[in-house]
Structure formats: C-alpha cells, structure tokens
Coordinates of C-alpha atoms and ligand atoms in Angstrom, one line a residue:
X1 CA 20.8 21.3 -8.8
X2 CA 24.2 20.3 -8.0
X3 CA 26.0 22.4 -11.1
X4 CA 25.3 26.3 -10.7
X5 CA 23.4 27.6 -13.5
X6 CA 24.3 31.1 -14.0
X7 CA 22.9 34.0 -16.3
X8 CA 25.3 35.9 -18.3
X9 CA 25.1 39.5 -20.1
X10 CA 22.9 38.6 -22.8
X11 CA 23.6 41.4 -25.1
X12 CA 27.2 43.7 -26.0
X13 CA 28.8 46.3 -28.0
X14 CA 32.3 46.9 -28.2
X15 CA 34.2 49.4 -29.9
X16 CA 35.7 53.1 -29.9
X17 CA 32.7 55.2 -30.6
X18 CA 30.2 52.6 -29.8
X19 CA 28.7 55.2 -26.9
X20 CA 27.4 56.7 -29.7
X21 CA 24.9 53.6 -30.7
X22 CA 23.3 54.3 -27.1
X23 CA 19.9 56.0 -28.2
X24 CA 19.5 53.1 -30.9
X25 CA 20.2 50.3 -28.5
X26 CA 17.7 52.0 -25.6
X27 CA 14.7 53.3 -27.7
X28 CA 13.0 49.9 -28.6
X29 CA 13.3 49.0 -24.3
X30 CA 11.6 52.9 -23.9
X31 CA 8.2 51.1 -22.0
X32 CA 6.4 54.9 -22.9
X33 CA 7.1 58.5 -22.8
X34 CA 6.5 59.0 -19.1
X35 CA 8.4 56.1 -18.3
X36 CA 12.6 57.9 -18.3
X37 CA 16.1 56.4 -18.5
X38 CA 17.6 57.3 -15.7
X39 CA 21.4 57.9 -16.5
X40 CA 23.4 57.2 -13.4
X41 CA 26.7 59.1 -14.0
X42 CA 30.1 59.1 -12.1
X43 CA 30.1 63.0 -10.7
X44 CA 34.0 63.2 -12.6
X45 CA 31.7 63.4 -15.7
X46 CA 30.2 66.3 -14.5
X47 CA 30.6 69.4 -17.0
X48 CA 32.6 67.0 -19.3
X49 CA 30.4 68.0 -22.4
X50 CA 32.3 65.5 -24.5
X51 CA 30.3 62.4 -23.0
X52 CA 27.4 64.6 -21.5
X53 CA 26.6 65.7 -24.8
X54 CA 26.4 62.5 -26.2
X55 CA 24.2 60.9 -23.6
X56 CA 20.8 60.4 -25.8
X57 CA 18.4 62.2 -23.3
X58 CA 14.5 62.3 -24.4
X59 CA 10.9 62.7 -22.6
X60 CA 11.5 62.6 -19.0
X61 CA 15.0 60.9 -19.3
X62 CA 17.1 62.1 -16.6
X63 CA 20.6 62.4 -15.5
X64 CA 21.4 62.1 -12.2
X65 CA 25.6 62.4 -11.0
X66 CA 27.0 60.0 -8.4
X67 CA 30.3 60.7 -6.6
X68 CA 32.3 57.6 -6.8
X69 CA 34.7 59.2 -3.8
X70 CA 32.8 56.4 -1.2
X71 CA 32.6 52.6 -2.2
X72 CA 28.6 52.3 -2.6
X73 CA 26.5 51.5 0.6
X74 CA 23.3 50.6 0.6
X75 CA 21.8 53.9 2.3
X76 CA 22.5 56.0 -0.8
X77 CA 20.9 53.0 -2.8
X78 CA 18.0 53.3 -1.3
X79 CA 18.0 57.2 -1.3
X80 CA 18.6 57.1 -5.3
X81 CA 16.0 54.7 -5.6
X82 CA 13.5 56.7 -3.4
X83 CA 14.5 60.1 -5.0
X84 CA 13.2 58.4 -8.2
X85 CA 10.4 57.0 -6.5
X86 CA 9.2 60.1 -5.6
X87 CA 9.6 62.5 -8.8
X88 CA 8.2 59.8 -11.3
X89 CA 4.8 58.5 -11.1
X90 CA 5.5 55.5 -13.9
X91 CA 8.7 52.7 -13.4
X92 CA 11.9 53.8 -15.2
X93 CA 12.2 52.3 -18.8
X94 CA 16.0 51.5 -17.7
X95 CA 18.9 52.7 -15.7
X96 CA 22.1 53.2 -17.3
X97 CA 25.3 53.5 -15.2
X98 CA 28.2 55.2 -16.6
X99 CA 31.7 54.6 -14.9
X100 CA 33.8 52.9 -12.7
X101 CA 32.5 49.5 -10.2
X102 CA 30.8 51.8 -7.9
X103 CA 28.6 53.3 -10.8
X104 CA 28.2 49.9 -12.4
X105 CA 27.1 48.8 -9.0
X106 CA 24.9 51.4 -8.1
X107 CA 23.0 50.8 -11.2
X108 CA 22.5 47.3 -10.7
X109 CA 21.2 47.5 -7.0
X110 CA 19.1 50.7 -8.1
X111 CA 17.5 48.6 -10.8
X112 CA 17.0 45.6 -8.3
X113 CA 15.2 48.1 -5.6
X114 CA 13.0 49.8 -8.1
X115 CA 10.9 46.6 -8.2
X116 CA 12.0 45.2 -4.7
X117 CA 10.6 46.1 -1.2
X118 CA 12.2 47.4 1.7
X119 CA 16.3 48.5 1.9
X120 CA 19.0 47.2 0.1
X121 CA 20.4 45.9 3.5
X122 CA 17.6 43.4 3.1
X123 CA 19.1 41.7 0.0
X124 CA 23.4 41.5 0.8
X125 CA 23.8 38.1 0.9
X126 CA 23.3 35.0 -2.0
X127 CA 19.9 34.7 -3.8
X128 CA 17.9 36.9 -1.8
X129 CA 16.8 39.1 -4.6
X130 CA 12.7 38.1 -5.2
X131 CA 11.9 40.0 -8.5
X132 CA 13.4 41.1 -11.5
X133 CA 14.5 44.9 -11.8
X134 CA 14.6 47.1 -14.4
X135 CA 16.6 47.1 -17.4
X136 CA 19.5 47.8 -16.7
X137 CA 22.8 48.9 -19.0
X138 CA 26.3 49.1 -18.1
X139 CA 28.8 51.4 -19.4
X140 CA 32.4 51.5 -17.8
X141 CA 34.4 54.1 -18.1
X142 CA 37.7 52.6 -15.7
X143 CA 38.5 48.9 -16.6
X144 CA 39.9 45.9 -14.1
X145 CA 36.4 45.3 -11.5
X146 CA 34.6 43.2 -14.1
X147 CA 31.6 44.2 -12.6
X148 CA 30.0 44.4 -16.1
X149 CA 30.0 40.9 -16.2
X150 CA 29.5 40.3 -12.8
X151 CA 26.5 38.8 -11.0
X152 CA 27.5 41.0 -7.9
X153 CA 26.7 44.4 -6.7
X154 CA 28.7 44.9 -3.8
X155 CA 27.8 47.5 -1.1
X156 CA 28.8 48.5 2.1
X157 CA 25.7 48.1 4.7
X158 CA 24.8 48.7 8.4
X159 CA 26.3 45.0 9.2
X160 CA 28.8 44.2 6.6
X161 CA 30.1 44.7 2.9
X162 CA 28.8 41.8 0.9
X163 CA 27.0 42.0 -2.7
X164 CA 23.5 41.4 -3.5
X165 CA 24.4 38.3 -5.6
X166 CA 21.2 36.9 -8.0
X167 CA 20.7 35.8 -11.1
X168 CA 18.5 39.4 -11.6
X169 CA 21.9 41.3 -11.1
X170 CA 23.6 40.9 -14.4
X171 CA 23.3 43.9 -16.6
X172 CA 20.8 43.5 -19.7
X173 CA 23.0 45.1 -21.7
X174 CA 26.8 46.3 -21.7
X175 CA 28.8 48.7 -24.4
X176 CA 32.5 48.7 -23.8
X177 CA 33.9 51.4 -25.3
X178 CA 37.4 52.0 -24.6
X179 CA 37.5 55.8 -25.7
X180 CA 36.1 56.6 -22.8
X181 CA 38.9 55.2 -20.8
X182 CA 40.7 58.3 -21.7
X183 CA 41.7 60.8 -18.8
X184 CA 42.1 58.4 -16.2
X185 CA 44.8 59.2 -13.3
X186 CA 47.7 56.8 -13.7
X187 CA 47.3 55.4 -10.0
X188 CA 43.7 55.0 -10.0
X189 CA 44.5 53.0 -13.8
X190 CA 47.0 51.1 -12.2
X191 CA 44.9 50.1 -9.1
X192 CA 41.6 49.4 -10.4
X193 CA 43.4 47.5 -13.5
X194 CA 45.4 45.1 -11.0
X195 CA 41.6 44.7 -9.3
X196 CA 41.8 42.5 -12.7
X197 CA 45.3 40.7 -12.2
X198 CA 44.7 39.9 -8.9
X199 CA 41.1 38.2 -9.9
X200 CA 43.0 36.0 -12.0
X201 CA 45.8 35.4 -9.5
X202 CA 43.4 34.5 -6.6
X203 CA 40.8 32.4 -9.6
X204 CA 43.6 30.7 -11.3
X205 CA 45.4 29.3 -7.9
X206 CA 42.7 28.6 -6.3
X207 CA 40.6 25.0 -5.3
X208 CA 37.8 26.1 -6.7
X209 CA 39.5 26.2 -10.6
X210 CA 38.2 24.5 -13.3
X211 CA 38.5 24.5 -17.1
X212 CA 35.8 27.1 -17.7
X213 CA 37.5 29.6 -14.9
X214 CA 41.1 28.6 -16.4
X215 CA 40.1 29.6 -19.7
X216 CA 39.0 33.3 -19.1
X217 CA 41.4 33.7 -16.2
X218 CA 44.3 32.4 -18.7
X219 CA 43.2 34.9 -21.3
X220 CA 42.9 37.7 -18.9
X221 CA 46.5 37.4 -17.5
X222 CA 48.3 37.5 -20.7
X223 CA 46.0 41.0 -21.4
X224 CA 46.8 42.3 -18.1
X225 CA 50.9 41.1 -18.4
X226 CA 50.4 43.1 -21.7
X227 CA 49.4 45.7 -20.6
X228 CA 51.1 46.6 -17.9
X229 CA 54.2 44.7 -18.2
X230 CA 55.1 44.7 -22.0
X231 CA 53.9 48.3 -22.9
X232 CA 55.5 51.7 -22.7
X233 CA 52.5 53.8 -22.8
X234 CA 48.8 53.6 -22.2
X235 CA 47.5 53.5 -25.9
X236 CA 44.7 52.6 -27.2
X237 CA 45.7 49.1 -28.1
X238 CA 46.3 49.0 -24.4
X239 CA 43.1 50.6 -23.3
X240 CA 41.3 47.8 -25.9
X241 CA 43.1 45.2 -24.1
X242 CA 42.5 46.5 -20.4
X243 CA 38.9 46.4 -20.7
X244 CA 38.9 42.6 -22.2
X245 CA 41.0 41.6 -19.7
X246 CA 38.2 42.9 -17.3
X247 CA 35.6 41.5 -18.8
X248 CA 37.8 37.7 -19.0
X249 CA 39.0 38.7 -15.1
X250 CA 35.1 38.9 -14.2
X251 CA 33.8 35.8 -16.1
X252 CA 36.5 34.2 -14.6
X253 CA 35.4 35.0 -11.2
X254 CA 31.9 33.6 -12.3
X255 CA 32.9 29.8 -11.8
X256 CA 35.4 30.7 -9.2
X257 CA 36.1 32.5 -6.8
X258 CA 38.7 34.9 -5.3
X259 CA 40.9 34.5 -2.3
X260 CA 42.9 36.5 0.5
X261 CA 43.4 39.2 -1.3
X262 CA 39.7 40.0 -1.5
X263 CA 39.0 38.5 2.1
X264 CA 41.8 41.2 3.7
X265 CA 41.0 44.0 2.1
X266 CA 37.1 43.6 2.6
X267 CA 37.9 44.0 6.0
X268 CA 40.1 47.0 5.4
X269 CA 37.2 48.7 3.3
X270 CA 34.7 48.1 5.9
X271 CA 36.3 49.9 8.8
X272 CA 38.4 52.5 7.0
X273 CA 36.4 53.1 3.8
X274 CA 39.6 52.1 1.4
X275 CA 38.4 51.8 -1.5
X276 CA 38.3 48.3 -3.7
X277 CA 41.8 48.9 -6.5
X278 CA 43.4 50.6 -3.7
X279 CA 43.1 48.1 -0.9
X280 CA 43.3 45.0 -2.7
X281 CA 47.3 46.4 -4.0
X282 CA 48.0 47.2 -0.4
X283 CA 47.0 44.0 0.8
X284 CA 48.3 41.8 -2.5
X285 CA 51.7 43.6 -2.1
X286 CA 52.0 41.9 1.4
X287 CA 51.2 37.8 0.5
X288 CA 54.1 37.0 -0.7
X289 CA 53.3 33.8 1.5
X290 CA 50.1 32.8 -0.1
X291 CA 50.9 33.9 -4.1
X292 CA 54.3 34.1 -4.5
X293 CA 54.9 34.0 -8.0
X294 CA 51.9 36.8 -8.5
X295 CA 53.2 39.0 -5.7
X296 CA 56.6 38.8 -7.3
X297 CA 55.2 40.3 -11.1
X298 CA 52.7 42.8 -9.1
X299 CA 55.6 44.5 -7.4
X300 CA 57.5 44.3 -10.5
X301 CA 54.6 46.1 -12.1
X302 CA 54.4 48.5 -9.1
X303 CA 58.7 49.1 -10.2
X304 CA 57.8 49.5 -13.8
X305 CA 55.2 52.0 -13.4
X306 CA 56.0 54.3 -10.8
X307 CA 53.2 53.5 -8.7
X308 CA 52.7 54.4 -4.8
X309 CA 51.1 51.8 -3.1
X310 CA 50.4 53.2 0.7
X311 CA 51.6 51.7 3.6
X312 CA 50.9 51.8 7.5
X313 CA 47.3 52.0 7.5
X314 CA 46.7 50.3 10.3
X315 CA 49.6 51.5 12.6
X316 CA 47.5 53.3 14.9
X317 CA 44.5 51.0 15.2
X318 CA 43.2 49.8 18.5
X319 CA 42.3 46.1 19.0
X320 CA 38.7 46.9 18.6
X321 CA 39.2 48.2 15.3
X322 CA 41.9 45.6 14.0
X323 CA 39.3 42.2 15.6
X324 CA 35.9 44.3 13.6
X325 CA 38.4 43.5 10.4
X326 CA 39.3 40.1 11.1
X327 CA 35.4 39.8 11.6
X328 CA 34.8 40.7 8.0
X329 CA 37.6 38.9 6.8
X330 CA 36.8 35.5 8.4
X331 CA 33.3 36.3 7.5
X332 CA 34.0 35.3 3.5
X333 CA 34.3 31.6 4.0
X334 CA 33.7 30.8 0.2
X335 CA 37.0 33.0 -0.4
X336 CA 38.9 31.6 2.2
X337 CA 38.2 27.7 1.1
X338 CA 38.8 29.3 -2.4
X339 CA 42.4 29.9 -2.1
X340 CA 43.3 27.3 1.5
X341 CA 41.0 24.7 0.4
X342 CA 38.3 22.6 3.1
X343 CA 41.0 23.1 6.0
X344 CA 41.5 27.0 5.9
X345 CA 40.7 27.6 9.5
X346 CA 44.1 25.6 10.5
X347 CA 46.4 28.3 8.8
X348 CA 43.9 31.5 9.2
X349 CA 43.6 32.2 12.4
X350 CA 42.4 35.4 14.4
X351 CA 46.1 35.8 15.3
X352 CA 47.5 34.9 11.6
X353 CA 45.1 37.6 10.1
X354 CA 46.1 40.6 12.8
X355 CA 50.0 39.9 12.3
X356 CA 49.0 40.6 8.6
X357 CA 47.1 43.8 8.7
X358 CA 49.6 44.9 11.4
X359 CA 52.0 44.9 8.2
X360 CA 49.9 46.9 6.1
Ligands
NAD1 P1 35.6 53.6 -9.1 O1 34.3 53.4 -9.9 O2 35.4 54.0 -7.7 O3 36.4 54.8 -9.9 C1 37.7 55.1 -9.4 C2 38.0 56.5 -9.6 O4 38.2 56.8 -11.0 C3 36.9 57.5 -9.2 O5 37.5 58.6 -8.6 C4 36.2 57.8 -10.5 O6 35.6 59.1 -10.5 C5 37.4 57.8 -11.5 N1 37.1 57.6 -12.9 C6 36.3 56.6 -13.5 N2 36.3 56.7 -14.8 C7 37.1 57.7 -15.1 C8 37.5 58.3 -16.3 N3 37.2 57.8 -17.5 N4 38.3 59.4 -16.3 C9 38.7 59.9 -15.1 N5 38.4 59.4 -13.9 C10 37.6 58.3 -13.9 O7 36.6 52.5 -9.2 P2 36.7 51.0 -9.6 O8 38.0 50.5 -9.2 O9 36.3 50.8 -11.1 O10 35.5 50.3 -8.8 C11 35.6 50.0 -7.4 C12 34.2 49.6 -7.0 O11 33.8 48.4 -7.7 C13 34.2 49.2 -5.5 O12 33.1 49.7 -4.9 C14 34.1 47.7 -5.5 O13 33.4 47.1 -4.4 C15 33.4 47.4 -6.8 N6 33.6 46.1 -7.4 C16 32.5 45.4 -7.8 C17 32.6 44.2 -8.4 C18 31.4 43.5 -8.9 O14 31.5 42.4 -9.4 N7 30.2 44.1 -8.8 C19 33.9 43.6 -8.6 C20 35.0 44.3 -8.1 C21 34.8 45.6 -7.5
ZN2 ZN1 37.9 42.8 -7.0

C-alpha cells in the first residue's frame, strides 16, 4: 500500500461537564460484572473529591493513581499491567486514563499489554503491536501533547524512547472536557501547550506537509496564537480553544511528522529524564537557525507570559553523556528528513548536534 491508511478516534465528547456522561458512555462496553474499568488516574488527582467523586466506579471497577513526575517507561507498564493481571481473574472491560500525555499514554500501552505477550520493550518501534487491546478511553486533563488523537504511546525503555506506534493504539473513545483543565500551574500550561505550537511549527515546515496536515496544523496555530498571544487571562474560552488546538496539533502530526525540536529533546529526555513540554521549549528556544519565524513568536510568548524556560542543562556533561544524546537524536530519522528533507545527514552531523546541546 503505498498511501498510509490510518485509524482515527472513532468516537468523542466535548464539552464542560461532559465527564459527567462517563458512566453512560462505559456501561454498554462493561463485558460483565467481574470484568472492572480500571481508571488510570494522574496521582495530582489524588484526594481531589471534585473529579474522584464523579468517576462512575461499580462492581470490581477500580482506581488505581499514577504519578506523572517520570515520563512513562515501559517497566512501570508492565508492572501496571501485571498488578492487574494478578488481582483480577477476568480481562478489564476498559481502561480509562485520566490526565496529562503520560496518563493518556500509560493507558494506551496498558490496554495494548493486557492482550499482548511479553514486555512493552518488545513493541517500541512501528507496527509491532500483534493484537488488539482493550478498550480503551482517554480523558485529558492538561492540553497541547495531542496524544488523544495520537496513534503513539511513547515510553522510555531499556534501549531507547520511542512509542509503540499501531493502528491498535488510538483510544476507542475520548471526552474532552475542558473544566477539568482548571488548576493547572502556569508553567507546566505554558510548556505542555507549546508541545502543541511547536507540532504545528515542525508539521507545517516540514517536507513531509501536505493538504491534509496543513489543514489541522493551520487551524491549530491560529488556536494556539489565540491563546497564548491574543489573551489576557486563561478563561474558559481559552481553555476550549487549548484543547482543540491539541487535538488539530495531533491530527496534524498524523500525516506528518515533527522535526528537530522533537529529535533534540528526545535525546535530552532519555539521558536526563526532562520531561516532554519542558524540553521541547528549552530546545525550541535555541533553533533560531532551523524555524526562525516560530522561534521568533515562541520567545515572544515566553515575554508575554512570564515564563522560565531553563537553561544550562548540559554544562556539566561529559562526552559520554552528550554522544548517548546525539545517539537518540540521530536515531529519529523520519524526524530529521521531516524538517531537512532526503539530504539531512549533510547539515546534522555528530558535531552540529553537540555544539547545540552544549547551548542548552
Ligand atoms: P504530564 O501528563 O506529565 O502532566 C504535566 C504535569 O501537569 C504533571 O505534573 C501533572 O500531574 C500535572 N497536571 C495534569 N493535569 C493537571 C490538572 N488538571 N491540574 C493540575 N495539574 C495537572 O504532561 P504532558 O505535557 O501532558 O505530557 C507529557 C507526556 O506526553 C510525555 O511523556 C510525552 O512523551 C507524552 N507525549 C505523548 C504523545 C503521544 O502522541 N502519545 C505526544 C506528545 C507527548
Ligand atoms: Zn510533542
């Protein structure tokens, strides 16, 4: 097949309050009353009775917290997976992951190992997945990864950080309710929100581009310029238009790809664990070279809203640690021919990539 013939999130809600629907839109996938949701919660949630409350537990349903402090490696996949194993005789009806990307991706690799063999390690990589998982649900709570949409769950293995990418990935089901975007830290809604900007820098400049990517990545820009360019204060209109922009950033991403941004600060997050929103600013704020019209709003974003974005993170790095990130980095050829085209290897080189992270 020479066009890719991708699945897409068959079925969404979206609205403030639509959380509440939840118990309605799980029942009629309920395969029996040994068989539980498992709620995968961010731990931030924890003692929050506003949303616990309102989680529609029944039977054996269960909720089980995840801290969202690490980026999700494929160890504590397999743990969930085998902690769930073990206390329920009868496959979970559906796993439900409440949060930010890490949550979102935990769910979806939890769902894929239910009703795959062996460790998540096994399936990083494209197409690997053999079997459908469980139903699965996805419920964000921060906006800007798109990975409700996505057909990714990234995680962080033994070897390298690269997603389990298969058509069995994509959530069943998504409800986007931006009420629940409420009580997010200002940086942590700056970073994971430019997450979103910079997809639709790195998809909209890229060689890969085509109408289908343009549209969404188009349509996502002008939401995120909105947002965090045109608006005083982070109202609901705002936290509406955040989490559409998230959802346009990630199908945009679909028929794309990104680009250096991504590349770079995979290789950061590998070796130093920092973390996806975070990393991609610190790395964005320095390629000036590569996106120079983006770079130039981001930092005027950065201006506008106060933000910190950290520097000299690799200062002290020894030349182990800085070639195990160019590894990683060069590793993601499909981003690198993304955003340099066929002939990216004759302007990223080994020496090209260090003099870059030696400026972050
Ligand atoms: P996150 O899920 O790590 O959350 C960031 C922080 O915000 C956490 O401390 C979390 O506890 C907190 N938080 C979330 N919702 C909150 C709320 N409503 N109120 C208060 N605090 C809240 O961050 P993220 O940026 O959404 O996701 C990053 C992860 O997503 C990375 O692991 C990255 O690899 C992954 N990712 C996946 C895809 C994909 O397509 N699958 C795409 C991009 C990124
Ligand atoms: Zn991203």
């Amino acid at each position: 097949m020479s066009f890719r013939n991708f699945p897409m999130v068959p079925r969404v809600v979206f609205g403030r309050g639509s959380f509440n629907q939840l118990g309605e839109i799980l029942e009629p996938k309920r395969q029996g009353n040994k068989a539980p949701f498992i709620f995968l919660v961010d731990d931030v949630f924890r003692g929050k009775v506003d949303l616990i409350s309102r989680i529609p537990l029944k039977h054996n349903d269960k909720i089980i917290y995840v801290s969202a402090e690490e980026e999700p490696k494929t160890i504590y996949v397999d743990d969930i997976r085998d902690d769930i194993k073990k206390e329920f005789k009868e496959t979970p009806s559906g796993i439900i992951g409440i949060g930010g990307g890490t949550l979102l991706d935990y769910a979806k690799a939890v769902a894929l190992m239910l009703t795959n063999p062996g460790s998540s390690a096994d399936y990083q990589g494209w197409d690997l997945v053999k079997h459908q998982g469980v139903y699965h649900v996805g419920i964000p709570t921060i906006s800007g990864t798109g990975a409700e949409v996505s057909r990714t769950t990234v995680l962080t293995g033994p070897e390298r950080k690269l997603g389990m990418n298969s058509d069995y990935t994509p959530f069943d089901q998504v409800v986007l309710d931006p009420s629940l975007l409420n009580g997010i830290p200002k940086n942590q809604w700056f970073y994971t929100g430019m997450d979103c900007y910079i997809h639709c820098i790195e998809s909209l400049t890229g060689t890969y581009l085509n109408a289908f990517s343009q549209s969404y990545g188009e349509k996502s820009l002008d939401l995120c310029r909105e947002v965090y360019l045109e608006k005083e204060s982070i109202d609901e209109d705002s936290q509406d238009k955040l989490m559409m922009a998230s959802w346009h950033g990630g199908m945009s991403i679909a028929y794309s790809q990104v680009g250096v941004a991504h590349a770079m600060s995979y290789g950061l997050s590998y070796l130093l664990g920092t973390k996806h929103g975070v990393g991609n600013c610190i790395v964005f704020d320095q390629l000036g070279e590569f996106y120079p019209e983006g770079v130039k709003e981001f930092k005027q974003m950065v201006t506008k809203h106060g933000i910190d974005i950290p520097k000299g993170l690799c200062k002290d790095l020894t030349d182990d640690q800085f070639d195990t990130m160019i590894d990683v980095a060069l590793s993601l050829v499909p981003l690198w021919e993304n955003a340099l085209g066929k002939d990216w290897q004759k302007t990223i080189t080994r020496k090209k990539l260090r003099s870059m992270y030696e400026l972050m």
